[in-house]
Tab-separated table of C-alpha atoms in Angstrom:
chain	number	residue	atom	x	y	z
A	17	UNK	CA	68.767	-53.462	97.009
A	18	UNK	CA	72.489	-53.194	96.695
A	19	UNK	CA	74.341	-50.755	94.743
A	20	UNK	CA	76.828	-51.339	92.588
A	21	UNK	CA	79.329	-49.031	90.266
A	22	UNK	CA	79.318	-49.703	86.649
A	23	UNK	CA	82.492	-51.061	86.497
A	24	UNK	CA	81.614	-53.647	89.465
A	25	UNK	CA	78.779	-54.635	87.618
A	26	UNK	CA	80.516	-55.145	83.914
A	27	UNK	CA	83.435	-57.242	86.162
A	28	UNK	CA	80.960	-59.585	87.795
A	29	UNK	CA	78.589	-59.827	84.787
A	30	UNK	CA	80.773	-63.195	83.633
A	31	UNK	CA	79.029	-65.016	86.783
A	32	UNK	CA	76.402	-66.551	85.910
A	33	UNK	CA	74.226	-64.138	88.704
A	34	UNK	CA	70.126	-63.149	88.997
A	35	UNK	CA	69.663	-60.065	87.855
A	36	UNK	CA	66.899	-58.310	90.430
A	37	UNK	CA	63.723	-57.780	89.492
A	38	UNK	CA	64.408	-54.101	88.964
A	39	UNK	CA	67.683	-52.345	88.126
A	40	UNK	CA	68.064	-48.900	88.246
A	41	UNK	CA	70.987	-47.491	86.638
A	42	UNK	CA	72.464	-43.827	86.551
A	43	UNK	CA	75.748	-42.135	86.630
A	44	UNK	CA	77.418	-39.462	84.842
A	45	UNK	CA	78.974	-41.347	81.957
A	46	UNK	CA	76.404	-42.236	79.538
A	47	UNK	CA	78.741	-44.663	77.613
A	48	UNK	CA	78.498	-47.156	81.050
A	49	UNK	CA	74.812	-46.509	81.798
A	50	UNK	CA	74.084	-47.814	77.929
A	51	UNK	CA	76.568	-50.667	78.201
A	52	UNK	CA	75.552	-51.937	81.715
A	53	UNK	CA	71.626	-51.461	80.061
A	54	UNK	CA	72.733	-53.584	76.953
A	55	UNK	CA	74.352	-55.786	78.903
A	56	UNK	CA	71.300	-56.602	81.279
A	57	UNK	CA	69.192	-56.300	78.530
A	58	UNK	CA	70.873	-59.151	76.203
A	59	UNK	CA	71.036	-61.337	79.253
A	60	UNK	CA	67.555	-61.262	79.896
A	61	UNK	CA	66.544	-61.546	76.249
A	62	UNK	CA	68.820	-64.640	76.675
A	63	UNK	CA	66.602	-66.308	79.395
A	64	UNK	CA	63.392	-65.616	77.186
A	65	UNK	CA	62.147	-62.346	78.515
A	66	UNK	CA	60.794	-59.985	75.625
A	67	UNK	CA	62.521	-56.684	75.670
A	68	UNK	CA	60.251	-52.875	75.920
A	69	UNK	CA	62.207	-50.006	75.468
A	70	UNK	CA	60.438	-46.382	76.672
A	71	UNK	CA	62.174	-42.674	76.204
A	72	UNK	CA	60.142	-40.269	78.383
A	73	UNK	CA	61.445	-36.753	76.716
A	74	UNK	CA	60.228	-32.832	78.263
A	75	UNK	CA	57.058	-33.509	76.901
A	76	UNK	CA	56.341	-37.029	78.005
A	77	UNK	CA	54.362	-38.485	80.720
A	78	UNK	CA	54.890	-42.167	82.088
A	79	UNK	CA	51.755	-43.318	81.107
A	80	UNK	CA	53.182	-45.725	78.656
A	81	UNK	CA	55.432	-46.993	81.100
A	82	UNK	CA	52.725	-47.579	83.576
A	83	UNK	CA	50.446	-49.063	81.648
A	84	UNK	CA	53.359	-51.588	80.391
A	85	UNK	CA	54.205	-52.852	84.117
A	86	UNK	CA	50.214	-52.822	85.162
A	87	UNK	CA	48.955	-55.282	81.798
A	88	UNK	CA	50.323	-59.138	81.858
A	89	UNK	CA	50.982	-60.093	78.116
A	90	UNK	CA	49.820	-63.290	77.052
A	91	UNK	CA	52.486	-64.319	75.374
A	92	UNK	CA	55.632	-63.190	77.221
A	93	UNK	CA	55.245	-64.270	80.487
A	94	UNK	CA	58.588	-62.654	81.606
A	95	UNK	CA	59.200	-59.343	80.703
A	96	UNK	CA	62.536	-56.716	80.359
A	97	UNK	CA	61.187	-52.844	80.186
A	98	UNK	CA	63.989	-50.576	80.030
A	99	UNK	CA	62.726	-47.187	80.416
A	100	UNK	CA	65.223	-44.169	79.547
A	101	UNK	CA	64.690	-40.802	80.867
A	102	UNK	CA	65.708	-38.453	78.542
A	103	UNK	CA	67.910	-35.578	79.673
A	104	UNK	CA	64.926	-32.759	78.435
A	105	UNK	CA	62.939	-34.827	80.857
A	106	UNK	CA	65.703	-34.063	83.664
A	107	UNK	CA	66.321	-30.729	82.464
A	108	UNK	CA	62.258	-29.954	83.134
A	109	UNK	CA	62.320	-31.382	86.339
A	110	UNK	CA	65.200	-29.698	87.702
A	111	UNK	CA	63.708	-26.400	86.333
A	112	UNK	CA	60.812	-26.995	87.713
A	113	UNK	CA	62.084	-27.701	91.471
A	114	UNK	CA	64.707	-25.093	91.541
């Protein structure tokens, strides 16, 4: 999978390109990570995917999430799940490996 900055990304979005079948975006400005998301997310919606949206906070499990990518839906074929990880999420983890 290549990897791409932000910025890269928001300058080559005009193309008319695929976007892969899984994006995984991260960085330390949350302004870009939203916008590049929103951005992916619209063009998607565009070529008739429905969109999911999941926040897994501190107390969260990915259950949801799971359970989204495992069950076909009958009446969106193609599918956009955006899944944000919440920063009490990160927080937890980082407690809990250090």
């Amino acid at each position: 999978m290549p990897l791409e900055t932000a910025l890269a990304y928001l300058r080559g979005a005009a193309a008319q390109r695929r976007i892969p079948p899984v994006v995984v975006i991260f960085g330390p400005h949350a302004f870009l990570r939203e916008y590049v998301l929103d951005s992916i997310v619209r063009k998607l919606v565009g070529e008739g995917c429905q969109h999911r949206s999941f926040q897994i906070g501190a107390g969260d499990d990915y259950g949801a999430v799971l359970n989204e990518l495992r069950a076909p839906d009958l009446f969106a074929p193609k599918r956009a799940i955006a899944c944000r990880i919440l920063r009490s999420r990160r927080d937890r983890a980082e407690t809990a490996g250090a």
